[in-house]
CSV table of C-alpha atoms and ligand atoms in Angstrom, one decimal:
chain,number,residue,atom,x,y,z
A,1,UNK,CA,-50.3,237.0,-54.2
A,2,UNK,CA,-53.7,235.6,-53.5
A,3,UNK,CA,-56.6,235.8,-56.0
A,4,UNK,CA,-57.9,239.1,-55.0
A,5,UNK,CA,-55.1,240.8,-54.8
A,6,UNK,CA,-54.0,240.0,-58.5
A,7,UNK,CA,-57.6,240.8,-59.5
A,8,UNK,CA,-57.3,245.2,-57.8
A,9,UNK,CA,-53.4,244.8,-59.7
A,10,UNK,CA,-54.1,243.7,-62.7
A,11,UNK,CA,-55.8,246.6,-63.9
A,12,UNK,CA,-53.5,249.3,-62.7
A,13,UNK,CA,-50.2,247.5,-64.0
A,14,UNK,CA,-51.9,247.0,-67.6
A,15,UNK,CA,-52.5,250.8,-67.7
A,16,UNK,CA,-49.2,251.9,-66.1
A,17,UNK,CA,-46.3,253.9,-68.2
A,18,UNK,CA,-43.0,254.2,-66.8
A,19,UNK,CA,-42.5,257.6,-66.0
A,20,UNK,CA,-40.9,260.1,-68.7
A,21,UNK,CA,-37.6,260.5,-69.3
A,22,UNK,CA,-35.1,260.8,-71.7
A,23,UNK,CA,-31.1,259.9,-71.1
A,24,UNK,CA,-29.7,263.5,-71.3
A,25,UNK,CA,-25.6,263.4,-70.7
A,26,UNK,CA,-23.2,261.8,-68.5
A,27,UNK,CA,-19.8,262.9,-66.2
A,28,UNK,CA,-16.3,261.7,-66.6
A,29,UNK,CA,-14.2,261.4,-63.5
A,30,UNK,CA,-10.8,262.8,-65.3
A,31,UNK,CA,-7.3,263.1,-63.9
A,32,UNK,CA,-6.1,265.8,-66.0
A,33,UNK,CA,-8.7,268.6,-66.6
A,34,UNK,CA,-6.8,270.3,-69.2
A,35,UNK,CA,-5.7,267.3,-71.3
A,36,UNK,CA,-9.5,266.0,-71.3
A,37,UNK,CA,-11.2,269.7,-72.1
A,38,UNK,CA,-8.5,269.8,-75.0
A,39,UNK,CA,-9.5,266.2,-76.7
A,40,UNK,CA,-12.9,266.8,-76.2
A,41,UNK,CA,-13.2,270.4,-77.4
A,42,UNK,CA,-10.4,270.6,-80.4
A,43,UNK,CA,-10.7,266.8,-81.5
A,44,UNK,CA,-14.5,266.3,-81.2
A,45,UNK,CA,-16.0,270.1,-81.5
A,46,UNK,CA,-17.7,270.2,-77.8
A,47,UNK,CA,-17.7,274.3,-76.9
A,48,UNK,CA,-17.0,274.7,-73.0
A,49,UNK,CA,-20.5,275.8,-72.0
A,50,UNK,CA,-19.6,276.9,-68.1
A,51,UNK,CA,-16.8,276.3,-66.0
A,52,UNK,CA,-16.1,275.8,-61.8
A,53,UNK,CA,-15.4,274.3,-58.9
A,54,UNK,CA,-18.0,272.5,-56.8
A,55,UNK,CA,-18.1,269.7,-54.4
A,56,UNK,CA,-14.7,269.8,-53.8
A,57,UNK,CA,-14.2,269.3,-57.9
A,58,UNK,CA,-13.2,271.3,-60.6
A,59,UNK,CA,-15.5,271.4,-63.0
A,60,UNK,CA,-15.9,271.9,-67.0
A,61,UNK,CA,-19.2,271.7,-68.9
A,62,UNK,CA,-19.4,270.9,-72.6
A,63,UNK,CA,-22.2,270.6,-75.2
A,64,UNK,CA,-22.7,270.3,-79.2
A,65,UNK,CA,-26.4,271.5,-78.6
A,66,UNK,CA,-27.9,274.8,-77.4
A,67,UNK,CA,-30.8,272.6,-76.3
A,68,UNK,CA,-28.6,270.6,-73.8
A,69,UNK,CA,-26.5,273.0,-71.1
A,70,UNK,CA,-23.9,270.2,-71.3
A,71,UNK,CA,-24.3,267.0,-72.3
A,72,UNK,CA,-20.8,265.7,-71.1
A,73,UNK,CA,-19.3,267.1,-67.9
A,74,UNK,CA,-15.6,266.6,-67.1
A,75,UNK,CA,-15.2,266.8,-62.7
A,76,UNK,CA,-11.9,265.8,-61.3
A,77,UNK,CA,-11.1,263.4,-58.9
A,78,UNK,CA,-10.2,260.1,-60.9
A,79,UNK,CA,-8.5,258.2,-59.1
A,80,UNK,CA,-4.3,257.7,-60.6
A,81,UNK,CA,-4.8,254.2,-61.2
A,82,UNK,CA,-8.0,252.2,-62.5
A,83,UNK,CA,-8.1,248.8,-63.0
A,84,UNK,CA,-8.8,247.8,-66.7
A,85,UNK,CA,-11.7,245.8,-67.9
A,86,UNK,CA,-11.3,242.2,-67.4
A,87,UNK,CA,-12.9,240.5,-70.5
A,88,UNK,CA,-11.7,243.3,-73.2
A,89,UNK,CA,-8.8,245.3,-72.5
A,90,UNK,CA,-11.2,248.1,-75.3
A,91,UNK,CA,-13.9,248.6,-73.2
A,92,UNK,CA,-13.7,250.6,-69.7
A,93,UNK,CA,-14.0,249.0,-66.3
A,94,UNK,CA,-17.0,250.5,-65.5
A,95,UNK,CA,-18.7,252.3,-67.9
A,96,UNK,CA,-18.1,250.5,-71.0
A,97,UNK,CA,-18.5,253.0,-73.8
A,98,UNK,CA,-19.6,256.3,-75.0
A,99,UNK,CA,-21.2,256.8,-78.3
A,100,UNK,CA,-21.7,259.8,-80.5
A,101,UNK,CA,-24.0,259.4,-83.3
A,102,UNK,CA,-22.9,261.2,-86.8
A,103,UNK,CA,-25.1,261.8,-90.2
A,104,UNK,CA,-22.5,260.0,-92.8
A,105,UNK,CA,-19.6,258.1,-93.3
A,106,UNK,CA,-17.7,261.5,-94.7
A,107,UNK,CA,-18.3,262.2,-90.7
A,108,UNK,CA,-17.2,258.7,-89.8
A,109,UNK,CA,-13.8,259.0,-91.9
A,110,UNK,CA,-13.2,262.9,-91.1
A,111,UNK,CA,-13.5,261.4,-87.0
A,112,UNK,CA,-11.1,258.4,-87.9
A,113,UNK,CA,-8.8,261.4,-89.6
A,114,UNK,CA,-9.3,263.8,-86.6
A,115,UNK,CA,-8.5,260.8,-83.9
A,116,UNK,CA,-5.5,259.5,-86.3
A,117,UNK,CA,-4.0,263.1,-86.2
A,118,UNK,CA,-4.3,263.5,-83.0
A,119,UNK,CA,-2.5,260.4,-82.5
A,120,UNK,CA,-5.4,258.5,-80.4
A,121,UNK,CA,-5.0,254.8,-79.8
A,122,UNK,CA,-6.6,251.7,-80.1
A,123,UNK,CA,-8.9,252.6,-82.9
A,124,UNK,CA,-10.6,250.5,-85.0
A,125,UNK,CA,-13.2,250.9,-87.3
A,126,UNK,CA,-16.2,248.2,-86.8
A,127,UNK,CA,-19.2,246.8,-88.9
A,128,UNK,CA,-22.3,246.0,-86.9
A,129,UNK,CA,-24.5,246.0,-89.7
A,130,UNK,CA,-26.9,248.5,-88.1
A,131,UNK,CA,-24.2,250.7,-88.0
A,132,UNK,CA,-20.6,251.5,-89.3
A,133,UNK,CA,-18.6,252.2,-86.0
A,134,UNK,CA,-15.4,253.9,-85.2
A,135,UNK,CA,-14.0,253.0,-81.8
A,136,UNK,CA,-11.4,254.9,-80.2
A,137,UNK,CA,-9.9,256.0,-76.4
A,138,UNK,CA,-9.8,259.5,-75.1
A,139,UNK,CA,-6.7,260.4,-73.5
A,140,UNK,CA,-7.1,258.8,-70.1
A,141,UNK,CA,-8.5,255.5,-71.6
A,142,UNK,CA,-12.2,256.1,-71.9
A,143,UNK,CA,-13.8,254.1,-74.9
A,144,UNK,CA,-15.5,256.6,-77.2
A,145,UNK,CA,-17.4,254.8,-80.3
A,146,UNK,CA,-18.5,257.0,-83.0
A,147,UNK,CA,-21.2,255.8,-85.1
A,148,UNK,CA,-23.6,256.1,-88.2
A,149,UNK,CA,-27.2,254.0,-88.8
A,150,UNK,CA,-27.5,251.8,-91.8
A,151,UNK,CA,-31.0,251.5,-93.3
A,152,UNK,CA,-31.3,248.3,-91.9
A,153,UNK,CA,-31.5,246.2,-88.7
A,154,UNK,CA,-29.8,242.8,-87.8
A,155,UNK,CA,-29.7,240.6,-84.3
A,156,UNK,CA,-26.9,242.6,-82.5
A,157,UNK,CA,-24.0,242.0,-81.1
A,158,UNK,CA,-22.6,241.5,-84.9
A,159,UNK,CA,-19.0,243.1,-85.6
A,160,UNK,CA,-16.8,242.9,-88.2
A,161,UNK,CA,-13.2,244.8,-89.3
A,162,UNK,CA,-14.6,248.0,-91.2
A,163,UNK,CA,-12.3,249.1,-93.7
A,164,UNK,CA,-13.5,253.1,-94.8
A,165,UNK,CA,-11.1,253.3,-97.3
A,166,UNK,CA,-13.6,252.1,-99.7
A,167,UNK,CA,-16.6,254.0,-101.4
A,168,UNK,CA,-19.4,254.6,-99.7
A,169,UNK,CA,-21.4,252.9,-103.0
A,170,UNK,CA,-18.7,249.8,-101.9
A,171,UNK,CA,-19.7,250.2,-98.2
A,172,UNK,CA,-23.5,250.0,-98.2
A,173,UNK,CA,-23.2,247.3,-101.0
A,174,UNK,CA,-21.0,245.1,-99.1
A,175,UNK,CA,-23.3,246.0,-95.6
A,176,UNK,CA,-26.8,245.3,-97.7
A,177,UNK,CA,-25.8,241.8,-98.9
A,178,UNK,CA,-24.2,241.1,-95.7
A,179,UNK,CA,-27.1,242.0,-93.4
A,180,UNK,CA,-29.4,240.2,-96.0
A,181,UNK,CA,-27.9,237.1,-95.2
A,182,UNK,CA,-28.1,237.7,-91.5
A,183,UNK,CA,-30.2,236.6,-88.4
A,184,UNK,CA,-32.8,238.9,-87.9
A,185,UNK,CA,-32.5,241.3,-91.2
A,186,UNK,CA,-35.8,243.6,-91.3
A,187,UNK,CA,-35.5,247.5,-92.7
A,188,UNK,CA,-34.1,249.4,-89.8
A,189,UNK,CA,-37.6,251.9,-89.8
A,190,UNK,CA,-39.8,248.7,-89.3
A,191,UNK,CA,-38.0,246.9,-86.3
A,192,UNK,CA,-38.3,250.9,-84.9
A,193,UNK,CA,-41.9,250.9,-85.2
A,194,UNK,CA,-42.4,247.3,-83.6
A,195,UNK,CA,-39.7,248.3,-80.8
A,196,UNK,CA,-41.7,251.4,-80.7
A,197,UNK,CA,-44.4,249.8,-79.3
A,198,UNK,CA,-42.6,248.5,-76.6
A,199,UNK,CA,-41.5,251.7,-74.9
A,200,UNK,CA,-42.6,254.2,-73.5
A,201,UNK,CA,-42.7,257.7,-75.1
A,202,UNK,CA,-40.2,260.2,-73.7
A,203,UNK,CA,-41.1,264.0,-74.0
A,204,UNK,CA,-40.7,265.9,-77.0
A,205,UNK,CA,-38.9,269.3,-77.0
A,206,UNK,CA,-41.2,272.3,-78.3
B,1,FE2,FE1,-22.4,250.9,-79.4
């Protein structure tokens, strides 16, 4: 780039916002329709929102919000055999997981009862400081993690066992002195407002 160039750029780039938007929900390639619709409906509380067949797919659309007309679609067509992830056998091969966010840890353990009763594997709960995780598969293998915030933000990836068979008084005791101690520990709300600055606004809903 020569020197004038750089001079008519400079300006524009320094002003320039990425364009809105605002990750809204995601598909899942499933092999069988009826299994998946059942997990996700009667273990997790989606309500089928519309159903069909498009594309050469059959279709079922599922939502937990009015605002969103489905925020996880289920389309056959997955293939019979997938190869698993090759660093951690947990984690998909592609996408790597899917995360629901939840208000308490009375959510967190009514999940972990939910997934245990449905008889769910590979589930483990996880501490990342930020958040108190449940990780789990959906019945074809999908790695669902199901989490809620802490008040308080340290450098990430951190994970230890979780075990949510103690208090909650117990839990955010433990999690406070442990994130204290930690690389990066700020209050959550202040490392939002200073990664706040760094992105750009997405459009708020009326
Ligand atoms: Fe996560």
């Amino acid at each position: 780039m020569n020197d004038v160039t750089a001079q008519v750029r400079s300006p524009s780039q320094a002003t320039k916002r990425a364009v809105n938007l605002k990750f809204s929900h995601m598909g899942i390639s499933v092999r069988n329709l009826s299994a998946m619709e059942d997990f996700y409906t009667n273990v997790l509380g989606f309500t089928v929102t519309d159903r069909g067949h498009a594309g050469g797919m059959n279709l079922v659309f599922l939502s937990r919000d009015p605002l969103d007309h489905h925020q996880i679609v289920l389309a056959t067509g997955r293939p019979d055999n997938l190869p698993g992830n090759t660093a951690n056998p947990q984690f998909g091969p592609s996408i790597n997981q899917i995360s629901f966010k939840l208000g308490t840890l009375d959510d967190l353990r009514h999940v972990h009862a939910k997934l245990l009763e449905y008889g769910g594997e590979s589930i483990f709960p996880a501490n990342h400081g930020i958040a108190w995780s449940i990780y789990a598969h959906d019945p074809e293998g999908n790695n669902l993690e199901f989490f809620v915030d802490t008040d308080w933000y340290i450098k990430q990836p951190f994970l230890i066992p979780l075990d949510l068979t103690q208090s909650d008084e117990q839990i955010y005791e433990v999690t406070h002195k442990m994130c204290e101690e930690s690389e990066g520990y700020e209050p959550y709300s202040q490392w939002r407002a200073r990664i706040g600055q760094e992105m750009s606004p997405y459009v708020e809903r009326a």
